[in-house]
mmCIF file of C-alpha atoms in Angstrom:
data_model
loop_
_atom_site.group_PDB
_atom_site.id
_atom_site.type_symbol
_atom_site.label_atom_id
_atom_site.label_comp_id
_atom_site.label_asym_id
_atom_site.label_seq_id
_atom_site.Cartn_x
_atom_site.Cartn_y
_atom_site.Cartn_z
ATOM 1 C CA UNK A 1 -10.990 -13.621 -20.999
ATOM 2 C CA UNK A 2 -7.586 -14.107 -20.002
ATOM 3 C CA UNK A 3 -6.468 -12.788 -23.584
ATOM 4 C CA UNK A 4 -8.568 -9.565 -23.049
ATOM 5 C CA UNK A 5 -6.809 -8.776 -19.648
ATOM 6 C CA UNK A 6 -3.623 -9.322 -21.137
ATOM 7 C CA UNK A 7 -3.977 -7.042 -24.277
ATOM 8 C CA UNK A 8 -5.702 -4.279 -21.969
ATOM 9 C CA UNK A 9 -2.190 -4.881 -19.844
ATOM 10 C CA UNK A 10 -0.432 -4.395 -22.697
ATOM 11 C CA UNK A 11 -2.414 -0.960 -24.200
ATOM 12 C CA UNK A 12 -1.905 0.690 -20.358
ATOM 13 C CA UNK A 13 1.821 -0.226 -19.351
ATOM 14 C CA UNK A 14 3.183 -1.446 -22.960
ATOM 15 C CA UNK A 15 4.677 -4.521 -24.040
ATOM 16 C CA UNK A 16 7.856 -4.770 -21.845
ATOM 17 C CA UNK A 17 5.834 -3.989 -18.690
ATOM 18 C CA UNK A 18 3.613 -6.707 -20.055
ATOM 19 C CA UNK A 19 6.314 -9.699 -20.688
ATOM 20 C CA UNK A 20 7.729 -8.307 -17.274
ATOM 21 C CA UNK A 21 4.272 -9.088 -15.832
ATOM 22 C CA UNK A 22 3.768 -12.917 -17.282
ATOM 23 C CA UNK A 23 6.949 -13.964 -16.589
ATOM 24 C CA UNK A 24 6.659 -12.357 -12.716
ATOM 25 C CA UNK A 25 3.832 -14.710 -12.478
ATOM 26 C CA UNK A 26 5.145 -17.636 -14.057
ATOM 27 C CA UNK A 27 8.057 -17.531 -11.790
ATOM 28 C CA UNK A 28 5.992 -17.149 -8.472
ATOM 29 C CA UNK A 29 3.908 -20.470 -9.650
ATOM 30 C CA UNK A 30 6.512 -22.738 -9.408
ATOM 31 C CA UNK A 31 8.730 -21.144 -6.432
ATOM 32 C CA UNK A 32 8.579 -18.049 -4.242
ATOM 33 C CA UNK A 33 10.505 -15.012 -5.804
ATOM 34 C CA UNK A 34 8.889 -11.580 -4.929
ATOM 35 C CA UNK A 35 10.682 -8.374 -5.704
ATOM 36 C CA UNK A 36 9.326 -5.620 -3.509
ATOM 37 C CA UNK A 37 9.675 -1.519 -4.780
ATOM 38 C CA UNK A 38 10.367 0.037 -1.335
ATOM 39 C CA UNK A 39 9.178 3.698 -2.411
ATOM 40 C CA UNK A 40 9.087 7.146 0.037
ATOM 41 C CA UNK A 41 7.628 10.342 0.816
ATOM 42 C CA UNK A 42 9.123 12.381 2.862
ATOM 43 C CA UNK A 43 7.554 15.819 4.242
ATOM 44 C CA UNK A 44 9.184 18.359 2.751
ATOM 45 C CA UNK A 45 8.485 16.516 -0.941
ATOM 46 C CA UNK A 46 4.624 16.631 -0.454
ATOM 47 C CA UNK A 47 2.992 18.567 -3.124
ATOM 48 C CA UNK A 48 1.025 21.042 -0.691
ATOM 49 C CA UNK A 49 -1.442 21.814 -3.192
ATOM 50 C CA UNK A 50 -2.996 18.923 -3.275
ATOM 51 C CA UNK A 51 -4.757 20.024 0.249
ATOM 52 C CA UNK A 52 -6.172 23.526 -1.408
ATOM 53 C CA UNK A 53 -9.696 23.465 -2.009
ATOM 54 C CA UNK A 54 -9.625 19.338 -1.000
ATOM 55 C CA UNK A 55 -12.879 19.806 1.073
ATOM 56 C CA UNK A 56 -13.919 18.157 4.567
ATOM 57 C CA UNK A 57 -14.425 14.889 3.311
ATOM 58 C CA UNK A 58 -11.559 13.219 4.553
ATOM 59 C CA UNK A 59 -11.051 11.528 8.039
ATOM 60 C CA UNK A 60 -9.625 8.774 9.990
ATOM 61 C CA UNK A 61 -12.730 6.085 10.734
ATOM 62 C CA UNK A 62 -13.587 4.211 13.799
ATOM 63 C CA UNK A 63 -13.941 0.648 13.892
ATOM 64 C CA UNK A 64 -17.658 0.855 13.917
ATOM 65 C CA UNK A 65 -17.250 3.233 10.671
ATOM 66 C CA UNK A 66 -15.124 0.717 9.269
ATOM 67 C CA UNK A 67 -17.485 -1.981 10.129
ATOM 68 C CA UNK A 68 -20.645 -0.345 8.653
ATOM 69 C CA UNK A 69 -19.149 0.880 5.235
ATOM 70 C CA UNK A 70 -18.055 -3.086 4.532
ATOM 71 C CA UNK A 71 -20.955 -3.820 4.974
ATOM 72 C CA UNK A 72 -22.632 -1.650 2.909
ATOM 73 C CA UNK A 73 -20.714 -2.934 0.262
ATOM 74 C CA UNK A 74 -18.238 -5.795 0.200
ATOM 75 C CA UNK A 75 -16.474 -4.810 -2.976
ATOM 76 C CA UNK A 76 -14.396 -2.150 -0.126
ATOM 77 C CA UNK A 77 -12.174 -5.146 0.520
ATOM 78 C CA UNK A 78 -12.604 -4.980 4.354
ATOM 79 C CA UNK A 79 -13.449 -8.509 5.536
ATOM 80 C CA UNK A 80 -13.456 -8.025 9.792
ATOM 81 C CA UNK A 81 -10.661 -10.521 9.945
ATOM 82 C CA UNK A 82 -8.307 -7.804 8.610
ATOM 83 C CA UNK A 83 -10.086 -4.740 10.027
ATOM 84 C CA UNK A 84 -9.959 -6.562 13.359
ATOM 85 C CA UNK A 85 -6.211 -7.351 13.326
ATOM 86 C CA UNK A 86 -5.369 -3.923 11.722
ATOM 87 C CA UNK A 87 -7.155 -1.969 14.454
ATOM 88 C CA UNK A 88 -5.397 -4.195 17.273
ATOM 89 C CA UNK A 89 -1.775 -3.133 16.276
ATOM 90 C CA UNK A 90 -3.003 0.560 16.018
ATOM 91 C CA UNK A 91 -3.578 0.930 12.329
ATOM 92 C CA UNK A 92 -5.465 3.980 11.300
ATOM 93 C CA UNK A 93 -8.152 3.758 8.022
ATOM 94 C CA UNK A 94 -7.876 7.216 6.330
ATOM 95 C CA UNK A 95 -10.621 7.529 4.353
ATOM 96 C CA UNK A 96 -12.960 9.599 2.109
ATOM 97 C CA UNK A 97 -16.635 9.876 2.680
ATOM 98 C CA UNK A 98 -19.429 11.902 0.538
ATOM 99 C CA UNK A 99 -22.704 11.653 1.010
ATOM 100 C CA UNK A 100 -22.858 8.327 3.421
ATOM 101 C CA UNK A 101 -20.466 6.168 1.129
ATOM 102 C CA UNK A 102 -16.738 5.303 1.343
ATOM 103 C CA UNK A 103 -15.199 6.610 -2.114
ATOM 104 C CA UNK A 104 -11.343 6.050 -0.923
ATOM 105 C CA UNK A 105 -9.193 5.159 1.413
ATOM 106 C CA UNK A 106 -5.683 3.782 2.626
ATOM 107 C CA UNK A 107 -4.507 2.271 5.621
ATOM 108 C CA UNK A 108 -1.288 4.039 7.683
ATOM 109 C CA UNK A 109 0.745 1.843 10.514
ATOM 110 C CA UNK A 110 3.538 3.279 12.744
ATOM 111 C CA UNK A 111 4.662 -0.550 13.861
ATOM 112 C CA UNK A 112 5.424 -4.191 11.999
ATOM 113 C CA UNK A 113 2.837 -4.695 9.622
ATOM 114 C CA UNK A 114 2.034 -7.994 7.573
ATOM 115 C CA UNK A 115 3.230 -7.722 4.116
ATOM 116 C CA UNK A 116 1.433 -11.181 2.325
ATOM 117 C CA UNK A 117 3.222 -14.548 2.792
ATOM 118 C CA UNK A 118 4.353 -14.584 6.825
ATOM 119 C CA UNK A 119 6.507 -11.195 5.711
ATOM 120 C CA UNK A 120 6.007 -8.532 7.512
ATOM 121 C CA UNK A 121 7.048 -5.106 6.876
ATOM 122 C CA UNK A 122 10.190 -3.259 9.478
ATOM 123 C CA UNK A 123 10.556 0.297 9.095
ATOM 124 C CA UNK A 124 11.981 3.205 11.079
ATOM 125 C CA UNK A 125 10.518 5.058 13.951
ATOM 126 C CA UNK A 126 9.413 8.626 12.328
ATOM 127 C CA UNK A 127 8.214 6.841 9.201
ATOM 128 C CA UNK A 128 4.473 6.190 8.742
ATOM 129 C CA UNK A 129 4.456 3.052 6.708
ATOM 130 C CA UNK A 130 0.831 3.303 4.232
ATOM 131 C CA UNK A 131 -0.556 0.413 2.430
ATOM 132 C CA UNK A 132 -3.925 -1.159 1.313
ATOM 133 C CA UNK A 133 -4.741 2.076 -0.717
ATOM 134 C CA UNK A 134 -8.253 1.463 -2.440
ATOM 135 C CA UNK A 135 -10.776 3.830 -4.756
ATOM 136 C CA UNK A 136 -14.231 2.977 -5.751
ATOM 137 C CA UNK A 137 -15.125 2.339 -8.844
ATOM 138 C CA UNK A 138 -17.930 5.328 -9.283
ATOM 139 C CA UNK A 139 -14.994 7.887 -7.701
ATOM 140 C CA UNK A 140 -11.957 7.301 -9.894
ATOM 141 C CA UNK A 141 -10.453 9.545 -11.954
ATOM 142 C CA UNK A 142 -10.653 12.733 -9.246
ATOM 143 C CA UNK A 143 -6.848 12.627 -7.806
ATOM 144 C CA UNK A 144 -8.332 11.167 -4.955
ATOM 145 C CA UNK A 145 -5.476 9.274 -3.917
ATOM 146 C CA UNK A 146 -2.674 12.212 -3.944
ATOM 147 C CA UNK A 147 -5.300 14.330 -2.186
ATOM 148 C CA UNK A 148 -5.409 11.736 0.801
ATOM 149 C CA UNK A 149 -1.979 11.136 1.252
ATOM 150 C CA UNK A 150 -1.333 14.908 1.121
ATOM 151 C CA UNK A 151 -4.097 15.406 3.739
ATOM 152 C CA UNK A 152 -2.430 12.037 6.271
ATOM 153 C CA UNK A 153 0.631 13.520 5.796
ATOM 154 C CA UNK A 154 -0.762 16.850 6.956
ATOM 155 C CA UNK A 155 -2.165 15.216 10.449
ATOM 156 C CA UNK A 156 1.244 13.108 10.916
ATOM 157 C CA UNK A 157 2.719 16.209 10.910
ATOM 158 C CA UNK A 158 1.929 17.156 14.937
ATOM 159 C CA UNK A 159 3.786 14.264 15.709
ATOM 160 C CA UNK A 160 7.546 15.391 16.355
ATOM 161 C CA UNK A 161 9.768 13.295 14.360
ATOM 162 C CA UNK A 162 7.620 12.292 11.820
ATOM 163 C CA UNK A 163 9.775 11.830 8.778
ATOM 164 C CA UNK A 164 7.601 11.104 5.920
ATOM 165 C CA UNK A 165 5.457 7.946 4.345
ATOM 166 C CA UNK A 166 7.184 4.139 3.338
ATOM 167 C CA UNK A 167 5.341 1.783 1.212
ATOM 168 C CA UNK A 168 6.327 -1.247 -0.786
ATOM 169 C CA UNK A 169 4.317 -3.049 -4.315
ATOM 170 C CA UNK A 170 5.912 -5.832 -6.172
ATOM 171 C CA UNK A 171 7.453 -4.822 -9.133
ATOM 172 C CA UNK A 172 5.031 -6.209 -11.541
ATOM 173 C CA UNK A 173 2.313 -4.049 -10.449
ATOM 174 C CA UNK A 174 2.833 -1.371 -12.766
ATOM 175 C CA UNK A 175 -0.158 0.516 -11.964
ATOM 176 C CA UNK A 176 0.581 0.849 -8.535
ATOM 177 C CA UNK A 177 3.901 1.888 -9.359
ATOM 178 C CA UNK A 178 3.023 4.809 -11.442
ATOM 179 C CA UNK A 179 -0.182 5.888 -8.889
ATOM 180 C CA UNK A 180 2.834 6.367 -6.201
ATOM 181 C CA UNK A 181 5.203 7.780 -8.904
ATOM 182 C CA UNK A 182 2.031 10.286 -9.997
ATOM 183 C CA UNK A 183 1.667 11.495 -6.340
ATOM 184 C CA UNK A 184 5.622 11.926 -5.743
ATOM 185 C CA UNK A 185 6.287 8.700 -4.637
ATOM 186 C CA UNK A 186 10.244 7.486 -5.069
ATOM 187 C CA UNK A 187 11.819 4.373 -5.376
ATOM 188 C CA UNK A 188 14.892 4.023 -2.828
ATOM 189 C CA UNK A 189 15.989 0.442 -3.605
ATOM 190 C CA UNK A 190 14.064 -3.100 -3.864
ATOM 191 C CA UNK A 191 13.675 -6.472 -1.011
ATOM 192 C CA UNK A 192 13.914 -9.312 -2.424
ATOM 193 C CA UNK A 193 11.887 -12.457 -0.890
ATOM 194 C CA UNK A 194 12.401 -16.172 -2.225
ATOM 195 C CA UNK A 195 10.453 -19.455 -0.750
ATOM 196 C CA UNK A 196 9.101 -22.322 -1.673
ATOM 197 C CA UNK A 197 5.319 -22.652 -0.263
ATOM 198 C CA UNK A 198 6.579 -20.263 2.752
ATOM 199 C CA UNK A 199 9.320 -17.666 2.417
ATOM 200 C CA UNK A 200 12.722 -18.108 3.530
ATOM 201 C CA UNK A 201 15.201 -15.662 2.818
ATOM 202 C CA UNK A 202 14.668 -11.940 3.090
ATOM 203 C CA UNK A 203 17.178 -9.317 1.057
ATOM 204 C CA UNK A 204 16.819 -5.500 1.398
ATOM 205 C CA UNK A 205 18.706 -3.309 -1.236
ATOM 206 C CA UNK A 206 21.593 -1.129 0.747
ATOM 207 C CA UNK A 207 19.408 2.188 -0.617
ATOM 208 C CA UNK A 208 16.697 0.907 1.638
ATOM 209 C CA UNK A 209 17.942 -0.775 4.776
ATOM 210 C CA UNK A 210 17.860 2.067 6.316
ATOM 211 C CA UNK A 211 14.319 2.948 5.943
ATOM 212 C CA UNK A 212 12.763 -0.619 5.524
ATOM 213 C CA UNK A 213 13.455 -4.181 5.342
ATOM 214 C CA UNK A 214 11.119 -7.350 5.357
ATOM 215 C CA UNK A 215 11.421 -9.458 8.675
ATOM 216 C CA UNK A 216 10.239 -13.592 7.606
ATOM 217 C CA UNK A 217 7.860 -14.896 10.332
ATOM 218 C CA UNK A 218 8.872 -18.136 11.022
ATOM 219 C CA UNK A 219 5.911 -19.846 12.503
ATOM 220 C CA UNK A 220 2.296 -19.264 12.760
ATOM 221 C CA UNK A 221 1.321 -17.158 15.542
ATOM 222 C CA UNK A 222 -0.558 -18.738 18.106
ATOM 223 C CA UNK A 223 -4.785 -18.522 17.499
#
């Protein structure tokens, strides 16, 4: 099993991406060390087209939406802990919906956002940071994901200094890499994030730090 996954690694992102992978994970199993890609898009490098002809399917869901699409069907990855605590700081579920089922959707924030590991991700005000980006299974393969950022970015675009999108993946994720890259996506420099069980130091690149960093909570918030 484990072979398989690695050889259809290999026959998607090649071998370097591959041995970049493994050793990624090998790394992060005996100590912390994350590499983030801190990646933009900014408004006036949106490909446009992908709006024509993109339909009314899209829209931004309510929590009761939200609630009844998960579930529907659990394999959405939207427990209620998370759509809870996403909704509460303002988040915004962008979504697509065709004939009563979720096919896509990605989350956008306009505050500090949790990352993974007590990080949590710092950006600057006009930037609309977007993570959590998920297609179903039975709607892949229909640009689905360059369509929705294209029509976010459209509805961002009443508010008055709204720059463009921010978004982070570790740099073993190949796959998401090249999704962003395919959509227009670019890479503006890399935060670097090294622990032991918790993190504890916190490096943005200099192209980023203007855009993003990674701030380290230092304690558990309170329940």
């Amino acid at each position: 099993m484990v072979l398989d996954r690695i050889r259809n690694y290999a026959a998607r992102h090649g071998l370097a991406s591959t041995l970049f992978h493994l050793a990624y994970r090998l790394a992060n199993s005996a100590a912390m060390l994350m590499v983030f890609r801190i990646v933009v898009l900014a408004r006036a490098e949106i490909d446009w087209g992908l709006v024509a002809g993109a339909g009314e399917h899209w829209t931004f869901l309510n929590h009761d939406e939200i609630r009844r699409f998960s579930a529907a069907d659990p394999s959405l990855e939207l427990d209620e802990a998370f759509i809870a605590a996403a909704l509460a700081r303002g988040d915004r579920c962008h979504a697509f919906v065709q004939d009563g089922a979720l096919g896509a959707y990605a989350w956008f924030a306009s505050g500090p956002t949790p990352i993974q590991d007590s990080l949590t991700a710092i950006f600057n005000p006009g930037w609309v940071y977007m993570y959590k980006a998920f297609t179903a299974p039975g709607f892949r393969g229909r640009r689905l994901y360059g369509i929705g950022v294209a029509k976010a970015m459209q509805s961002f675009l009443a508010q008055q200094n709204f720059q463009g999108l921010v978004s982070c993946v570790q740099s073993h994720n190949r796959a998401s890499q090249k999704g962003l890259q395919r959509i227009g996506f670019r890479t503006v420099g890399k935060v670097f994030v090294l622990g032991g069980k918790r993190p504890f130091l916190s490096y943005a690149s200099r192209g980023c730090r203007s855009v993003f960093h990674a701030r380290i909570l230092r304690s558990e918030p309170p329940v």
